[in-house]
């Protein structure tokens, strides 16, 4: 029917790889779609290395011992692999 609405995904990316929303920068690409009720679904896709550097950099001070930072990276990678694709 012509009156039926169809939603198509919208993909966003920038030349420098950083999209700024409300003053906060996000790396990667974004896919925006809607759920069955018409609500927004936003998926931010980033490379694993970029994600891990961001997590470790935001959760642990760079002055920590390298072994502690490596342990944080392992925990973050485990979390990522456990939850990958669950959006």
PDB file of C-alpha atoms in Angstrom, residues 3-87:
ATOM      1  CA  UNK A   3       0.122   4.665   2.785  1.00  0.00           C
ATOM      2  CA  UNK A   4       2.378   2.119   4.487  1.00  0.00           C
ATOM      3  CA  UNK A   5       5.536   3.653   5.954  1.00  0.00           C
ATOM      4  CA  UNK A   6       8.834   1.970   5.312  1.00  0.00           C
ATOM      5  CA  UNK A   7      11.916   2.561   7.390  1.00  0.00           C
ATOM      6  CA  UNK A   8      15.358   2.236   5.887  1.00  0.00           C
ATOM      7  CA  UNK A   9      18.591   2.347   7.850  1.00  0.00           C
ATOM      8  CA  UNK A  10      20.598   5.571   7.764  1.00  0.00           C
ATOM      9  CA  UNK A  11      24.391   5.302   8.018  1.00  0.00           C
ATOM     10  CA  UNK A  12      26.496   8.219   9.264  1.00  0.00           C
ATOM     11  CA  UNK A  13      30.239   8.726   9.167  1.00  0.00           C
ATOM     12  CA  UNK A  14      32.625  11.680   8.967  1.00  0.00           C
ATOM     13  CA  UNK A  15      35.877  12.369   7.137  1.00  0.00           C
ATOM     14  CA  UNK A  16      37.878  12.433  10.377  1.00  0.00           C
ATOM     15  CA  UNK A  17      36.025   9.456  11.884  1.00  0.00           C
ATOM     16  CA  UNK A  18      34.559  11.423  14.807  1.00  0.00           C
ATOM     17  CA  UNK A  19      30.879  12.340  15.030  1.00  0.00           C
ATOM     18  CA  UNK A  20      30.126  14.965  17.681  1.00  0.00           C
ATOM     19  CA  UNK A  21      26.765  14.846  19.470  1.00  0.00           C
ATOM     20  CA  UNK A  22      26.028  17.332  22.263  1.00  0.00           C
ATOM     21  CA  UNK A  23      29.722  18.172  22.545  1.00  0.00           C
ATOM     22  CA  UNK A  24      30.868  14.561  22.899  1.00  0.00           C
ATOM     23  CA  UNK A  25      32.891  12.855  20.174  1.00  0.00           C
ATOM     24  CA  UNK A  26      32.129   9.340  18.954  1.00  0.00           C
ATOM     25  CA  UNK A  27      34.376   7.348  16.622  1.00  0.00           C
ATOM     26  CA  UNK A  28      33.219   4.908  13.985  1.00  0.00           C
ATOM     27  CA  UNK A  29      30.036   4.765  11.975  1.00  0.00           C
ATOM     28  CA  UNK A  30      26.422   4.937  13.071  1.00  0.00           C
ATOM     29  CA  UNK A  31      23.406   3.024  11.839  1.00  0.00           C
ATOM     30  CA  UNK A  32      20.038   4.530  12.749  1.00  0.00           C
ATOM     31  CA  UNK A  33      16.865   2.477  12.346  1.00  0.00           C
ATOM     32  CA  UNK A  34      13.590   2.042  14.207  1.00  0.00           C
ATOM     33  CA  UNK A  35      12.240  -0.786  16.311  1.00  0.00           C
ATOM     34  CA  UNK A  36       8.832  -2.404  15.822  1.00  0.00           C
ATOM     35  CA  UNK A  37       7.174   0.400  17.797  1.00  0.00           C
ATOM     36  CA  UNK A  38       8.865   3.144  15.776  1.00  0.00           C
ATOM     37  CA  UNK A  39      11.406   3.994  18.479  1.00  0.00           C
ATOM     38  CA  UNK A  40      14.988   4.772  17.493  1.00  0.00           C
ATOM     39  CA  UNK A  41      17.776   2.211  17.440  1.00  0.00           C
ATOM     40  CA  UNK A  42      21.284   3.650  17.118  1.00  0.00           C
ATOM     41  CA  UNK A  43      24.240   1.304  16.612  1.00  0.00           C
ATOM     42  CA  UNK A  44      27.771   2.723  16.830  1.00  0.00           C
ATOM     43  CA  UNK A  45      30.309   0.469  15.078  1.00  0.00           C
ATOM     44  CA  UNK A  46      33.995   0.967  15.895  1.00  0.00           C
ATOM     45  CA  UNK A  47      37.127  -1.067  15.293  1.00  0.00           C
ATOM     46  CA  UNK A  48      38.115  -3.320  18.187  1.00  0.00           C
ATOM     47  CA  UNK A  49      41.409  -1.516  18.797  1.00  0.00           C
ATOM     48  CA  UNK A  50      39.709   1.885  18.892  1.00  0.00           C
ATOM     49  CA  UNK A  51      37.075   0.572  21.321  1.00  0.00           C
ATOM     50  CA  UNK A  52      39.657  -1.005  23.638  1.00  0.00           C
ATOM     51  CA  UNK A  53      41.858   2.102  23.676  1.00  0.00           C
ATOM     52  CA  UNK A  54      38.821   4.199  24.530  1.00  0.00           C
ATOM     53  CA  UNK A  55      37.682   1.909  27.348  1.00  0.00           C
ATOM     54  CA  UNK A  56      41.106   1.494  28.921  1.00  0.00           C
ATOM     55  CA  UNK A  57      41.871   5.205  28.530  1.00  0.00           C
ATOM     56  CA  UNK A  58      38.623   6.257  30.177  1.00  0.00           C
ATOM     57  CA  UNK A  59      38.576   3.729  33.025  1.00  0.00           C
ATOM     58  CA  UNK A  60      42.208   3.607  34.119  1.00  0.00           C
ATOM     59  CA  UNK A  61      44.802   6.381  34.471  1.00  0.00           C
ATOM     60  CA  UNK A  62      47.736   6.082  32.079  1.00  0.00           C
ATOM     61  CA  UNK A  63      50.057   6.199  35.107  1.00  0.00           C
ATOM     62  CA  UNK A  64      48.990   2.686  36.142  1.00  0.00           C
ATOM     63  CA  UNK A  65      51.415  -0.152  35.621  1.00  0.00           C
ATOM     64  CA  UNK A  66      51.402  -1.643  32.100  1.00  0.00           C
ATOM     65  CA  UNK A  67      50.239  -4.994  33.506  1.00  0.00           C
ATOM     66  CA  UNK A  68      47.159  -3.346  35.057  1.00  0.00           C
ATOM     67  CA  UNK A  69      46.333  -1.623  31.769  1.00  0.00           C
ATOM     68  CA  UNK A  70      46.780  -4.920  29.909  1.00  0.00           C
ATOM     69  CA  UNK A  71      44.432  -6.651  32.371  1.00  0.00           C
ATOM     70  CA  UNK A  72      41.837  -3.928  31.794  1.00  0.00           C
ATOM     71  CA  UNK A  73      42.188  -4.391  28.026  1.00  0.00           C
ATOM     72  CA  UNK A  74      41.664  -8.159  28.407  1.00  0.00           C
ATOM     73  CA  UNK A  75      38.545  -7.586  30.525  1.00  0.00           C
ATOM     74  CA  UNK A  76      37.192  -5.069  27.998  1.00  0.00           C
ATOM     75  CA  UNK A  77      37.897  -7.411  25.068  1.00  0.00           C
ATOM     76  CA  UNK A  78      36.151 -10.276  26.890  1.00  0.00           C
ATOM     77  CA  UNK A  79      33.129  -8.051  27.537  1.00  0.00           C
ATOM     78  CA  UNK A  80      33.109  -6.971  23.880  1.00  0.00           C
ATOM     79  CA  UNK A  81      33.255 -10.511  22.513  1.00  0.00           C
ATOM     80  CA  UNK A  82      30.578 -11.697  24.955  1.00  0.00           C
ATOM     81  CA  UNK A  83      28.155  -8.934  23.967  1.00  0.00           C
ATOM     82  CA  UNK A  84      29.019  -8.568  20.276  1.00  0.00           C
ATOM     83  CA  UNK A  85      25.943  -8.541  18.075  1.00  0.00           C
ATOM     84  CA  UNK A  86      23.442  -8.264  20.939  1.00  0.00           C
ATOM     85  CA  UNK A  87      21.982  -4.969  19.770  1.00  0.00           C
TER      86      UNK A  87
END
